[in-house]
Each structure stands twice: as C-alpha cells, then as structure tokens.
mmCIF file of C-alpha atoms and ligand atoms in Angstrom:
data_model
loop_
_atom_site.group_PDB
_atom_site.id
_atom_site.type_symbol
_atom_site.label_atom_id
_atom_site.label_comp_id
_atom_site.label_asym_id
_atom_site.label_seq_id
_atom_site.Cartn_x
_atom_site.Cartn_y
_atom_site.Cartn_z
ATOM 1 C CA MET A 1108 22.663 224.542 -14.527
ATOM 2 C CA GLU A 1109 20.025 226.484 -16.450
ATOM 3 C CA PRO A 1110 19.698 226.488 -20.251
ATOM 4 C CA VAL A 1111 19.697 229.715 -21.976
ATOM 5 C CA ALA A 1112 16.405 230.358 -23.786
ATOM 6 C CA ALA A 1113 16.611 230.059 -27.534
ATOM 7 C CA ASP A 1114 15.470 233.704 -28.067
ATOM 8 C CA ALA A 1115 17.674 235.205 -25.441
ATOM 9 C CA LYS A 1116 20.155 237.993 -26.565
ATOM 10 C CA ILE A 1117 23.807 237.559 -26.027
ATOM 11 C CA CYS A 1118 26.313 240.347 -26.218
ATOM 12 C CA GLY A 1119 29.150 240.330 -28.716
ATOM 13 C CA SER A 1120 31.945 239.910 -26.198
ATOM 14 C CA CYS A 1121 30.311 236.824 -24.563
ATOM 15 C CA ARG A 1122 29.738 235.307 -27.887
ATOM 16 C CA GLY A 1123 33.273 235.807 -28.928
ATOM 17 C CA ALA A 1124 34.425 234.293 -25.679
ATOM 18 C CA TYR A 1125 32.325 231.295 -26.213
ATOM 19 C CA TYR A 1126 33.407 230.712 -29.704
ATOM 20 C CA ASP A 1127 37.002 230.876 -28.527
ATOM 21 C CA TRP A 1128 36.346 228.493 -25.689
ATOM 22 C CA LYS A 1129 34.579 226.178 -28.185
ATOM 23 C CA LYS A 1130 37.560 226.179 -30.548
ATOM 24 C CA ARG A 1131 39.906 225.177 -27.801
ATOM 25 C CA ASN A 1132 37.610 222.377 -26.482
ATOM 26 C CA PRO A 1133 36.385 220.424 -29.362
ATOM 27 C CA ASP A 1134 35.304 217.488 -27.310
ATOM 28 C CA PHE A 1135 33.064 219.321 -25.000
ATOM 29 C CA ASP A 1136 31.887 221.330 -27.929
ATOM 30 C CA GLY A 1137 30.565 218.123 -29.461
ATOM 31 C CA ILE A 1138 28.714 217.259 -26.384
ATOM 32 C CA LEU A 1139 27.397 220.812 -25.871
ATOM 33 C CA SER A 1140 26.026 221.079 -29.261
ATOM 34 C CA ARG A 1141 24.360 217.720 -28.725
ATOM 35 C CA ILE A 1142 22.821 218.888 -25.645
ATOM 36 C CA ASP A 1143 21.840 222.184 -27.338
ATOM 37 C CA GLY A 1144 20.202 220.202 -30.005
ATOM 38 C CA GLU A 1145 18.308 218.179 -27.509
ATOM 39 C CA MET A 1146 17.025 221.005 -25.603
ATOM 40 C CA SER A 1147 16.071 223.484 -28.144
ATOM 41 C CA TYR A 1148 15.170 221.256 -31.023
ATOM 42 C CA ASP A 1149 16.017 223.697 -33.624
ATOM 43 C CA ASP A 1150 19.452 222.711 -35.013
ATOM 44 C CA GLY A 1151 18.558 221.141 -38.187
ATOM 45 C CA ASP A 1152 21.948 221.115 -39.777
ATOM 46 C CA ASN A 1153 23.530 217.868 -39.070
ATOM 47 C CA CYS A 1154 21.504 215.987 -41.724
ATOM 48 C CA ASP A 1155 24.344 215.910 -44.141
ATOM 49 C CA MET A 1156 26.282 213.203 -42.281
ATOM 50 C CA ASP A 1157 26.209 209.531 -43.209
ATOM 51 C CA THR A 1158 23.317 207.950 -41.456
ATOM 52 C CA SER A 1159 24.949 204.661 -41.478
ATOM 53 C CA ALA A 1160 23.285 202.896 -38.578
ATOM 54 C CA ASN A 1161 19.735 203.661 -37.480
ATOM 55 C CA ASP A 1162 17.292 206.485 -37.592
ATOM 56 C CA SER A 1163 19.352 208.412 -35.064
ATOM 57 C CA SER A 1164 23.043 209.034 -35.356
ATOM 58 C CA SER A 1165 25.262 211.828 -34.215
ATOM 59 C CA ALA A 1166 27.894 214.194 -35.466
ATOM 60 C CA LEU A 1167 29.907 213.963 -32.372
ATOM 61 C CA TYR A 1168 32.581 211.877 -33.765
ATOM 62 C CA GLY A 1169 34.228 211.267 -36.986
ATOM 63 C CA GLU A 1170 32.406 214.170 -38.811
ATOM 64 C CA ASP A 1171 33.920 217.173 -40.150
ATOM 65 C CA SER A 1172 30.770 219.318 -40.498
ATOM 66 C CA GLY A 1173 31.971 222.696 -38.886
ATOM 67 C CA ASN A 1174 30.372 223.165 -35.515
ATOM 68 C CA ASP A 1175 30.877 226.863 -35.649
ATOM 69 C CA THR A 1176 28.618 227.123 -38.650
ATOM 70 C CA ASN A 1177 26.070 224.959 -36.819
ATOM 71 C CA VAL A 1178 25.822 227.583 -34.021
ATOM 72 C CA ASP A 1179 25.786 230.367 -36.434
ATOM 73 C CA ASP A 1180 22.880 228.731 -38.296
ATOM 74 C CA SER A 1181 21.008 228.085 -35.114
ATOM 75 C CA LEU A 1182 21.650 231.652 -34.005
ATOM 76 C CA ASN A 1183 20.655 233.248 -37.328
ATOM 77 C CA GLU A 1184 17.830 231.066 -38.369
ATOM 78 C CA PRO A 1185 16.093 229.745 -35.250
ATOM 79 C CA ASN A 1186 13.070 228.730 -37.208
ATOM 80 C CA GLU A 1187 14.718 226.204 -39.548
ATOM 81 C CA PRO A 1188 12.608 223.079 -39.436
ATOM 82 C CA TYR A 1189 13.574 220.157 -37.182
ATOM 83 C CA CYS A 1190 15.189 217.532 -38.862
ATOM 84 C CA ASP A 1191 14.268 213.911 -37.982
ATOM 85 C CA SER A 1192 17.690 212.170 -38.310
ATOM 86 C CA VAL A 1193 19.240 214.442 -35.744
ATOM 87 C CA THR A 1194 19.720 212.975 -32.282
ATOM 88 C CA HIS A 1195 17.140 214.247 -30.008
ATOM 89 C CA GLY A 1196 15.844 213.524 -26.593
ATOM 90 C CA GLU A 1197 13.542 210.623 -26.301
ATOM 91 C CA ASN A 1198 12.456 210.068 -22.676
ATOM 92 C CA GLY A 1199 15.677 211.748 -21.468
ATOM 93 C CA PHE A 1200 17.967 209.611 -23.749
ATOM 94 C CA ILE A 1201 20.362 210.678 -26.419
ATOM 95 C CA THR A 1202 21.715 208.243 -28.896
ATOM 96 C CA LEU A 1203 25.191 208.599 -30.509
ATOM 97 C CA SER A 1204 26.783 206.475 -33.057
ATOM 98 C CA MET A 1205 30.145 205.599 -31.705
ATOM 99 C CA ASN A 1206 33.194 203.896 -32.901
ATOM 100 C CA CYS A 1207 33.321 200.787 -30.892
ATOM 101 C CA THR A 1208 35.806 197.986 -30.216
ATOM 102 C CA ILE A 1209 34.658 194.477 -30.013
ATOM 103 C CA SER A 1210 32.898 193.487 -26.882
ATOM 104 C CA SER A 1211 33.261 189.807 -26.219
ATOM 105 C CA HIS A 1212 34.268 187.481 -23.464
ATOM 106 C CA ARG A 1213 36.414 185.456 -25.693
ATOM 107 C CA LYS A 1214 38.133 188.100 -27.703
ATOM 108 C CA CYS A 1215 40.590 190.782 -26.458
ATOM 109 C CA CYS A 1216 39.318 194.334 -27.384
ATOM 110 C CA VAL A 1217 42.900 195.523 -27.702
ATOM 111 C CA CYS A 1218 44.610 193.026 -29.886
ATOM 112 C CA GLN A 1219 41.429 191.504 -31.217
ATOM 113 C CA GLN A 1220 42.805 187.917 -30.796
ATOM 114 C CA TYR A 1221 41.201 185.174 -28.869
ATOM 115 C CA ILE A 1222 41.992 185.214 -25.255
ATOM 116 C CA VAL A 1223 44.485 182.536 -24.357
ATOM 117 C CA ARG A 1224 45.614 183.314 -20.889
ATOM 118 C CA ASN A 1225 44.444 185.697 -18.176
ATOM 119 C CA SER A 1226 42.135 188.462 -19.012
ATOM 120 C CA LEU A 1227 40.369 191.389 -17.186
ATOM 121 C CA THR A 1228 37.106 193.436 -17.594
ATOM 122 C CA VAL A 1229 38.148 196.808 -18.974
ATOM 123 C CA PRO A 1230 37.743 199.189 -15.938
ATOM 124 C CA SER A 1231 35.743 202.396 -16.456
ATOM 125 C CA ASN A 1232 38.685 204.716 -16.115
ATOM 126 C CA ASP A 1233 40.538 202.944 -19.007
ATOM 127 C CA ARG A 1234 37.386 203.012 -21.004
ATOM 128 C CA SER A 1235 36.751 206.812 -20.539
ATOM 129 C CA LEU A 1236 40.603 207.478 -21.240
ATOM 130 C CA ILE A 1237 40.468 205.647 -24.554
ATOM 131 C CA TRP A 1238 37.285 207.492 -25.508
ATOM 132 C CA LEU A 1239 38.980 210.811 -24.495
ATOM 133 C CA MET A 1240 42.313 210.015 -26.260
ATOM 134 C CA LYS A 1241 41.316 208.005 -29.380
ATOM 135 C CA ASN A 1242 37.648 208.551 -29.879
ATOM 136 C CA VAL A 1243 37.078 204.915 -29.447
ATOM 137 C CA PHE A 1244 34.341 203.501 -27.176
ATOM 138 C CA ILE A 1245 35.006 200.234 -25.380
ATOM 139 C CA PRO A 1246 31.772 198.643 -24.386
ATOM 140 C CA GLU A 1247 31.077 198.027 -20.844
ATOM 141 C CA ARG A 1248 31.754 194.192 -20.585
ATOM 142 C CA ALA A 1249 34.691 194.070 -22.993
ATOM 143 C CA ARG A 1250 37.792 192.416 -21.796
ATOM 144 C CA TYR A 1251 41.551 192.462 -22.495
ATOM 145 C CA CYS A 1252 44.489 190.292 -21.937
ATOM 146 C CA THR A 1253 46.545 191.041 -18.937
ATOM 147 C CA GLU A 1254 49.661 191.406 -21.089
ATOM 148 C CA HIS A 1255 48.448 194.994 -22.146
ATOM 149 C CA ILE A 1256 48.720 196.135 -18.478
ATOM 150 C CA LEU A 1257 51.745 197.711 -16.865
ATOM 151 C CA ASN A 1258 51.498 198.756 -13.281
ATOM 152 C CA GLY A 1259 47.752 198.308 -13.291
ATOM 153 C CA GLN A 1260 47.389 200.615 -16.299
ATOM 154 C CA LEU A 1261 46.876 199.995 -20.011
ATOM 155 C CA ASN A 1262 50.381 200.504 -21.576
ATOM 156 C CA VAL A 1263 51.168 202.804 -24.372
ATOM 157 C CA ASP A 1264 51.557 199.996 -27.037
ATOM 158 C CA ALA A 1265 48.104 198.770 -26.159
ATOM 159 C CA ILE A 1266 46.682 202.246 -26.439
ATOM 160 C CA ASN A 1267 48.270 202.796 -29.854
ATOM 161 C CA GLN A 1268 46.807 199.216 -30.861
ATOM 162 C CA ILE A 1269 43.277 199.884 -30.028
ATOM 163 C CA LYS A 1270 41.172 200.623 -33.059
ATOM 164 C CA PRO A 1271 37.391 200.590 -33.662
ATOM 165 C CA SER A 1272 35.845 197.565 -35.336
ATOM 166 C CA ILE A 1273 32.151 198.712 -35.692
ATOM 167 C CA VAL A 1274 30.133 201.789 -35.546
ATOM 168 C CA GLN A 1275 27.340 201.232 -33.131
ATOM 169 C CA VAL A 1276 24.429 203.430 -32.005
ATOM 170 C CA MET A 1277 24.652 203.892 -28.338
ATOM 171 C CA LYS A 1278 22.060 205.217 -26.035
ATOM 172 C CA PHE A 1279 23.179 207.649 -23.301
ATOM 173 C CA SER A 1280 20.947 208.960 -20.406
ATOM 174 C CA ALA A 1281 21.535 212.339 -18.861
ATOM 175 C CA SER A 1282 23.383 210.630 -15.933
ATOM 176 C CA ASP A 1283 25.729 208.878 -18.329
ATOM 177 C CA VAL A 1284 26.605 212.228 -19.807
ATOM 178 C CA GLN A 1285 27.074 213.697 -16.415
ATOM 179 C CA LEU A 1286 29.323 210.862 -15.411
ATOM 180 C CA LEU A 1287 31.304 211.205 -18.574
ATOM 181 C CA ILE A 1288 31.847 214.858 -17.808
ATOM 182 C CA ASP A 1289 32.932 214.017 -14.278
ATOM 183 C CA GLN A 1290 35.371 211.563 -15.579
ATOM 184 C CA TRP A 1291 36.842 213.838 -18.018
ATOM 185 C CA GLN A 1292 37.174 216.330 -15.422
ATOM 186 C CA ILE A 1293 39.205 213.955 -13.240
ATOM 187 C CA HIS A 1294 41.479 213.060 -16.146
ATOM 188 C CA PHE A 1295 41.960 216.801 -16.774
ATOM 189 C CA GLN A 1296 42.881 217.469 -13.205
ATOM 190 C CA GLN A 1297 45.160 214.457 -12.983
ATOM 191 C CA GLN A 1298 47.289 215.972 -15.672
ATOM 192 C CA LYS A 1299 50.554 216.770 -13.933
ATOM 193 C CA ARG A 1300 53.623 218.222 -15.495
ATOM 194 C CA PHE A 1301 55.657 215.141 -14.716
ATOM 195 C CA ASN A 1302 53.480 212.484 -13.422
ATOM 196 C CA PHE A 1303 55.699 209.491 -12.769
ATOM 197 C CA ASP A 1304 52.875 207.384 -11.393
ATOM 198 C CA ASP A 1305 51.402 207.166 -14.895
ATOM 199 C CA THR A 1306 53.916 205.491 -17.074
ATOM 200 C CA ARG A 1307 52.143 206.802 -20.058
ATOM 201 C CA SER A 1308 52.242 210.377 -19.265
ATOM 202 C CA VAL A 1309 56.242 210.706 -19.193
ATOM 203 C CA SER A 1310 57.853 210.018 -22.411
ATOM 204 C CA GLY A 1311 61.171 208.177 -22.736
ATOM 205 C CA ASP A 1312 63.127 211.341 -23.460
ATOM 206 C CA GLU A 1313 61.530 213.162 -20.444
ATOM 207 C CA CYS A 1314 62.364 210.352 -18.182
ATOM 208 C CA LYS A 1315 66.038 210.319 -19.507
ATOM 209 C CA VAL A 1316 66.408 213.990 -19.173
ATOM 210 C CA LEU A 1317 65.045 214.322 -15.626
ATOM 211 C CA THR A 1318 66.401 211.209 -13.980
ATOM 212 C CA SER A 1319 69.197 210.146 -16.378
ATOM 213 C CA LEU A 1320 67.636 206.636 -16.573
ATOM 214 C CA THR A 1321 65.723 205.187 -19.426
ATOM 215 C CA LYS A 1322 62.166 204.147 -18.635
ATOM 216 C CA VAL A 1323 63.064 200.576 -18.416
ATOM 217 C CA GLN A 1324 66.012 201.214 -15.980
ATOM 218 C CA PHE A 1325 63.574 203.505 -13.964
ATOM 219 C CA GLU A 1326 61.120 200.645 -13.880
ATOM 220 C CA ASP A 1327 63.755 198.334 -12.673
ATOM 221 C CA LEU A 1328 65.037 200.624 -9.967
ATOM 222 C CA VAL A 1329 61.594 201.297 -8.585
ATOM 223 C CA TRP A 1330 60.961 197.429 -8.675
ATOM 224 C CA GLN A 1331 64.175 196.853 -6.726
ATOM 225 C CA ILE A 1332 63.619 199.417 -4.071
ATOM 226 C CA SER A 1333 59.916 198.595 -3.685
ATOM 227 C CA LYS A 1334 61.105 195.699 -1.600
ATOM 228 C CA SER A 1335 62.730 197.854 0.929
ATOM 229 C CA GLY A 1336 59.557 198.668 2.843
ATOM 230 C CA ILE A 1337 59.026 202.229 1.430
ATOM 231 C CA ARG A 1338 55.402 202.910 1.239
ATOM 232 C CA ASN A 1339 53.194 204.929 -1.129
ATOM 233 C CA SER A 1340 51.841 207.896 0.755
ATOM 234 C CA SER A 1341 48.929 210.245 -0.064
ATOM 235 C CA ASN A 1342 51.255 213.042 -1.286
ATOM 236 C CA ARG A 1343 53.765 211.041 -3.256
ATOM 237 C CA SER A 1344 54.152 207.511 -4.545
ATOM 238 C CA ILE A 1345 57.315 205.568 -4.517
ATOM 239 C CA ARG A 1346 57.800 206.351 -8.153
ATOM 240 C CA THR A 1347 57.509 210.029 -7.655
ATOM 241 C CA ALA A 1348 59.856 209.995 -4.555
ATOM 242 C CA VAL A 1349 62.508 208.270 -6.591
ATOM 243 C CA ALA A 1350 61.998 210.422 -9.565
ATOM 244 C CA VAL A 1351 62.443 213.532 -7.326
ATOM 245 C CA LEU A 1352 65.526 212.229 -5.700
ATOM 246 C CA LEU A 1353 67.117 211.279 -9.112
ATOM 247 C CA CYS A 1354 66.203 214.644 -10.375
ATOM 248 C CA LYS A 1355 67.638 216.495 -7.466
ATOM 249 C CA LEU A 1356 70.865 214.601 -7.740
ATOM 250 C CA ARG A 1357 71.020 215.274 -11.514
ATOM 251 C CA PHE A 1358 70.363 219.032 -11.444
ATOM 252 C CA ALA A 1359 71.250 219.997 -7.889
ATOM 253 C CA MET A 1360 68.027 221.931 -7.694
ATOM 254 C CA SER A 1361 66.776 223.312 -4.463
ATOM 255 C CA ASN A 1362 63.524 221.888 -3.176
ATOM 256 C CA THR A 1363 61.195 224.816 -4.381
ATOM 257 C CA PRO A 1364 61.665 224.381 -8.046
ATOM 258 C CA LEU A 1365 61.073 220.607 -7.387
ATOM 259 C CA THR A 1366 57.677 221.336 -5.911
ATOM 260 C CA VAL A 1367 56.776 223.181 -9.115
ATOM 261 C CA LEU A 1368 58.035 220.457 -11.346
ATOM 262 C CA PHE A 1369 56.432 217.598 -9.688
ATOM 263 C CA GLN A 1370 53.402 219.532 -8.385
ATOM 264 C CA LEU A 1371 53.933 218.577 -4.790
ATOM 265 C CA PRO A 1372 52.151 220.643 -2.154
ATOM 266 C CA ASP A 1373 55.329 222.314 -0.566
ATOM 267 C CA LYS A 1374 58.957 221.958 -0.084
ATOM 268 C CA ARG A 1375 58.683 220.018 3.156
ATOM 269 C CA THR A 1376 56.877 217.319 1.232
ATOM 270 C CA VAL A 1377 59.838 217.377 -1.160
ATOM 271 C CA SER A 1378 62.297 216.853 1.527
ATOM 272 C CA ARG A 1379 60.405 214.107 3.116
ATOM 273 C CA CYS A 1380 60.135 212.571 -0.300
ATOM 274 C CA ILE A 1381 63.847 212.755 -0.864
ATOM 275 C CA GLU A 1382 64.475 211.378 2.623
ATOM 276 C CA SER A 1383 62.417 208.260 2.175
ATOM 277 C CA ALA A 1384 63.728 207.618 -1.298
ATOM 278 C CA ARG A 1385 67.191 208.043 -0.184
ATOM 279 C CA THR A 1386 66.711 205.619 2.795
ATOM 280 C CA ALA A 1387 65.164 203.127 0.463
ATOM 281 C CA LEU A 1388 68.091 203.311 -1.892
ATOM 282 C CA ILE A 1389 70.678 202.959 0.695
ATOM 283 C CA ASN A 1390 68.898 199.942 2.265
ATOM 284 C CA GLU A 1391 68.081 198.000 -0.829
ATOM 285 C CA PHE A 1392 69.914 199.272 -3.867
ATOM 286 C CA VAL A 1393 73.266 200.591 -2.681
ATOM 287 C CA PRO A 1394 74.676 197.603 -0.939
ATOM 288 C CA LYS A 1395 74.114 195.508 -4.035
ATOM 289 C CA ASN A 1396 75.781 197.865 -6.346
ATOM 290 C CA LEU A 1397 78.510 199.603 -4.518
ATOM 291 C CA GLY A 1398 81.209 198.662 -1.985
ATOM 292 C CA PHE A 1399 83.726 195.871 -1.742
ATOM 293 C CA ALA A 1400 80.971 193.391 -0.718
ATOM 294 C CA HIS A 1401 78.981 193.613 -3.709
ATOM 295 C CA ILE A 1402 81.473 192.099 -6.165
ATOM 296 C CA GLY A 1403 84.239 189.432 -5.764
ATOM 297 C CA ARG A 1404 87.840 189.769 -6.586
ATOM 298 C CA ASN A 1405 87.661 187.226 -9.273
ATOM 299 C CA ASP A 1406 84.939 189.037 -10.973
ATOM 300 C CA ILE A 1407 87.098 192.152 -11.132
ATOM 301 C CA ILE A 1408 90.045 190.207 -12.512
ATOM 302 C CA HIS A 1409 88.141 188.302 -15.121
ATOM 303 C CA GLN A 1410 85.274 190.722 -16.112
ATOM 304 C CA HIS A 1411 86.344 194.201 -15.306
ATOM 305 C CA THR A 1412 90.066 194.419 -16.243
ATOM 306 C CA SER A 1413 91.085 195.885 -19.556
ATOM 307 C CA THR A 1414 93.532 193.865 -21.576
ATOM 308 C CA LEU A 1415 95.842 196.795 -21.971
ATOM 309 C CA ALA A 1416 96.109 197.275 -18.152
ATOM 310 C CA GLN A 1417 96.627 193.562 -17.779
ATOM 311 C CA TYR A 1418 99.381 193.510 -20.377
ATOM 312 C CA LEU A 1419 101.189 196.554 -19.051
ATOM 313 C CA LEU A 1420 100.958 195.997 -15.252
ATOM 314 C CA CYS A 1421 100.897 192.257 -14.623
ATOM 315 C CA GLU A 1422 101.499 190.310 -17.730
ATOM 316 C CA ASN A 1423 102.932 187.257 -16.060
ATOM 317 C CA GLU A 1424 100.581 187.249 -12.993
ATOM 318 C CA PRO A 1425 97.073 186.769 -14.364
ATOM 319 C CA ASN A 1426 95.599 186.497 -10.911
ATOM 320 C CA THR A 1427 96.247 190.097 -9.852
ATOM 321 C CA ALA A 1428 93.411 192.541 -9.317
ATOM 322 C CA ILE A 1429 94.155 196.012 -10.611
ATOM 323 C CA VAL A 1430 92.248 198.987 -9.238
ATOM 324 C CA VAL A 1431 92.560 202.578 -9.849
ATOM 325 C CA ILE A 1432 92.134 204.962 -6.827
ATOM 326 C CA ASP A 1433 91.595 208.620 -6.980
ATOM 327 C CA SER A 1434 89.518 211.163 -5.298
ATOM 328 C CA THR A 1435 87.022 213.317 -7.051
ATOM 329 C CA TYR A 1436 85.311 216.551 -6.249
ATOM 330 C CA ILE A 1437 81.800 217.595 -5.006
ATOM 331 C CA TYR A 1438 81.646 221.396 -5.098
ATOM 332 C CA ILE A 1439 79.553 222.733 -2.220
ATOM 333 C CA GLN A 1440 78.536 226.066 -1.117
ATOM 334 C CA LYS A 1441 80.669 228.016 1.358
ATOM 335 C CA SER A 1442 79.625 227.081 4.856
ATOM 336 C CA ARG A 1443 78.618 229.715 7.488
ATOM 337 C CA ASN A 1444 80.371 227.476 10.114
ATOM 338 C CA ASN A 1445 83.892 228.902 10.050
ATOM 339 C CA GLU A 1446 85.763 225.798 11.090
ATOM 340 C CA PHE A 1447 84.115 223.592 8.440
ATOM 341 C CA GLN A 1448 84.529 226.374 5.890
ATOM 342 C CA ARG A 1449 88.282 226.372 6.602
ATOM 343 C CA GLU A 1450 88.400 222.481 6.491
ATOM 344 C CA SER A 1451 86.311 222.264 3.304
ATOM 345 C CA PHE A 1452 88.140 224.994 1.269
ATOM 346 C CA ASN A 1453 90.529 223.603 -1.359
ATOM 347 C CA LEU A 1454 93.433 225.787 -2.060
ATOM 348 C CA TYR A 1455 94.169 224.062 -5.360
ATOM 349 C CA LYS A 1456 90.660 224.645 -6.779
ATOM 350 C CA LYS A 1457 90.115 227.876 -4.644
ATOM 351 C CA ARG A 1458 86.656 226.640 -3.848
ATOM 352 C CA SER A 1459 84.796 224.762 -1.090
ATOM 353 C CA LEU A 1460 84.473 221.174 -1.972
ATOM 354 C CA LEU A 1461 84.337 217.613 -0.544
ATOM 355 C CA LYS A 1462 86.421 214.742 -1.784
ATOM 356 C CA PRO A 1463 84.937 211.213 -2.186
ATOM 357 C CA MET A 1464 87.594 208.539 -2.903
ATOM 358 C CA LEU A 1465 86.641 206.352 -5.868
ATOM 359 C CA ILE A 1466 87.943 202.930 -6.308
ATOM 360 C CA VAL A 1467 87.450 201.673 -9.867
ATOM 361 C CA SER A 1468 88.564 198.949 -12.129
ATOM 362 C CA THR A 1469 90.514 199.573 -15.216
ATOM 363 C CA THR A 1470 87.505 199.278 -17.368
ATOM 364 C CA GLY A 1471 85.741 202.157 -15.381
ATOM 365 C CA TYR A 1472 83.592 199.848 -13.186
ATOM 366 C CA ILE A 1473 83.003 201.590 -9.795
ATOM 367 C CA ILE A 1474 83.871 199.049 -7.130
ATOM 368 C CA ALA A 1475 83.623 201.404 -4.048
ATOM 369 C CA CYS A 1476 83.273 204.890 -3.048
ATOM 370 C CA ILE A 1477 84.771 206.032 0.230
ATOM 371 C CA GLY A 1478 84.128 209.279 2.013
ATOM 372 C CA PRO A 1479 83.535 212.160 1.559
ATOM 373 C CA PHE A 1480 86.573 213.705 2.941
ATOM 374 C CA LEU A 1481 87.217 217.301 3.826
ATOM 375 C CA SER A 1482 89.476 218.955 1.305
ATOM 376 C CA ASN A 1483 92.059 221.201 3.189
ATOM 377 C CA TYR A 1484 95.793 220.711 2.867
ATOM 378 C CA SER A 1485 95.831 217.819 5.344
ATOM 379 C CA ASN A 1486 93.378 215.756 3.277
ATOM 380 C CA ASN A 1487 95.370 215.179 0.171
ATOM 381 C CA ASP A 1488 94.879 211.972 -1.749
ATOM 382 C CA ALA A 1489 97.928 210.246 0.041
ATOM 383 C CA SER A 1490 96.661 210.937 3.425
ATOM 384 C CA ILE A 1491 93.105 209.946 2.543
ATOM 385 C CA MET A 1492 94.411 206.636 1.156
ATOM 386 C CA GLN A 1493 96.505 206.134 4.249
ATOM 387 C CA ASN A 1494 93.442 206.622 6.372
ATOM 388 C CA ILE A 1495 91.470 204.222 4.367
ATOM 389 C CA LEU A 1496 94.124 201.618 4.665
ATOM 390 C CA HIS A 1497 94.528 202.172 8.321
ATOM 391 C CA ARG A 1498 90.773 202.029 9.211
ATOM 392 C CA ASN A 1499 90.328 199.132 6.598
ATOM 393 C CA THR A 1500 87.225 200.839 5.436
ATOM 394 C CA ASP A 1501 84.726 198.875 3.453
HETATM 395 ZN ZN1 LIG B 296 27.521 239.443 -22.040
HETATM 396 ZN ZN1 LIG B 297 45.019 191.380 -26.044
#
C-alpha cells in the first residue's frame, strides 16, 4: 500500500467514489482519516473535540465532527498549521481515546459485578466484535463470568449489557491497526445470510420462520441430537444441518435455493447435510417422541384424553384408551415410473399423493405415524388399518 502524496491531483469521479465509500463505511473512515492525519500531518481540524484525557486524543469515536468536512479542509487548505492536540505518529504509534470497560481480575467487564463463580479472559474475537458493534473497547486482560457465554460465544443479552465505564487513551502500533483491520475483515466475511452457528446472528423471528421452532426449542433439539454421534464438518455444523433439514421440511424447497439461503458450496453439500441431520434425528430424537414405544398407555389415558371424549365414549370405564386413527396426505410430484405413478395417484383428490396413517389421542397428541402408504383405490383407510393390525406395526 502506498500513500498518495498530499499534493497529488485526483479526478472528480475518483473523489466522488471515495466520498461515497466513506459515507458507507464510517468505521474505516475514522481509521483512514487517522492514518491520513498521521502520514500527512496537515489535518488541523480535529481540535474542537473535548480533550478529556491527555495531550493526544482522537475523533475516532464518540465525536460528531463531520469527517467529510475534514477531508474537504485538508484538500482545500493543505497549508493549515498542524495542531498539536491531534493524534499523530510518534515512533510509529497512534494514540486514541477509547471508551473502555473495566479491566480487572475480580470484576466482570460485562455485568460489572465481582466475579463469584467461574470466569474467563475475554478472547480477542469477542473484543474486536464488541469494538465493531458497540464502539466499546475491552482491555486485553479483562475477564467475564461464564454465565454470559452461550455455545462458546458471548450471548446477546451480554452484548446489550456491555457499556463503557471510562475513557482511556490507548496506544496502537501500526501492526495493531493492521490486526484490527484483518479481524474486521474476518467478521465481515463471516456474515452469512442465515448463520445458525452464531446464535446472535439469527433473530428469534427468523428462526421461527425458517425452522418453525423458537430459538430455545432449536437449541434444545440441537442439544438432543448432538448425542447421536453426528459430527461438525468443515462445510456445515450440526446446527446448520438441522436448520437446513427443518427449512426443507417446512418449505419443501429444492436443494439449490437452500444453497443460496445458507451459503453452502453446492447442492451436493446440501443433500449430505440433510442426510446426516435426518439420520441423527431418526436415531436420537424420533424414537423418544414418536411411536408406541415412546409413551405408555396410562399416560395417554390420564394426560392426553379430553374430558369430552371421555364423557361421550367411555364414561363408566375410566381405564380405556381412546385414539383417533386417520390417514393424511403428502402431495408428491407425478412419478416417471409408470407403475408407481398409477399406485400413488389418488382418484378422490385427482393428484399423486402418499398417505401416512396418524394415530393421535383425543387432545391431538400424536402417538404414532405409520406409513406412508400408496394411495390408489386398494389403499383406502380401512385396508390400511387392516394391514396395520395384521402386521402389528409399531
Ligand atoms: Zn481518477
Ligand atoms: Zn458478569
């Protein structure tokens, strides 16, 4: 990177593009104008800010002196005298006054309480994230309580809770600035449309719409199936796999739109993703929540029977389980296999469909789901029921 000489001429369109970019990237703008100031020593227009701390302080944060005017000034009046209170390079360092949290071994920098139980040193990616998001600098050896962490990341409540307690003058070397820019670049690149790995990046509403589960339910599901031996891979995590599967079930999307939505490399990755999540669900989650084995007869009678059904159907025999059995439809596309197409075509609905048989209690609790069955004339509910009873399916 080579600095442009202070007296170099710039054409109008480049200048316009630069201002446009500056407007859209205020954070980098702050840094750049600082580096500008450091290199050219001629922007003497930041003197109006409150020099609260030492001789040198910066306009990088918490100031509203327009930066566009700064540049205009420096372009138009390059000979303005150099002002001493402006941050400038001294032996390759720049000093900035920063909003800092407390940095203590005994106090948590998030809740500002004395640490009672376990605590951790704030990792550098959390520090740069907070700086990026909230303009608050967490000093290097600050600690926080482990309560503020969810899945190894600072949770949303904690981020909202963080506030600066002092303004401190910090010294940054050129390599610090470089590191900072690198970290911001990483944060920028990690921005996915729907990143289920980062619990903070998906809002409750988005989670509900995409997966039909609330965030808490989603966490619970992931926690349950993480015991099944499904592994995180380089392309997708368990969480993404589950989210992709649920999203597919909910919207019946083909795999290509899912690659776009979850920013996965290709549709083959999506299908592997769905397969591993499906296997994990079948192994770990489904047996505990569906089928005759997952709930006892007494539970159905005492917890999942409505009073009305009880009253109407078996008033004098309280120890009778009442279930409702009916088939439902899953519409499918017309098959190219002629035989299957004929067997799956339902004359009543005039469409291709499959029929799962649902066994539910009178409160709507799904006890079991058997099937799916084909849907031609020989697969009516009665014959399906007969088949289930004969085979004693569970
Ligand atoms: Zn140009
Ligand atoms: Zn705390």
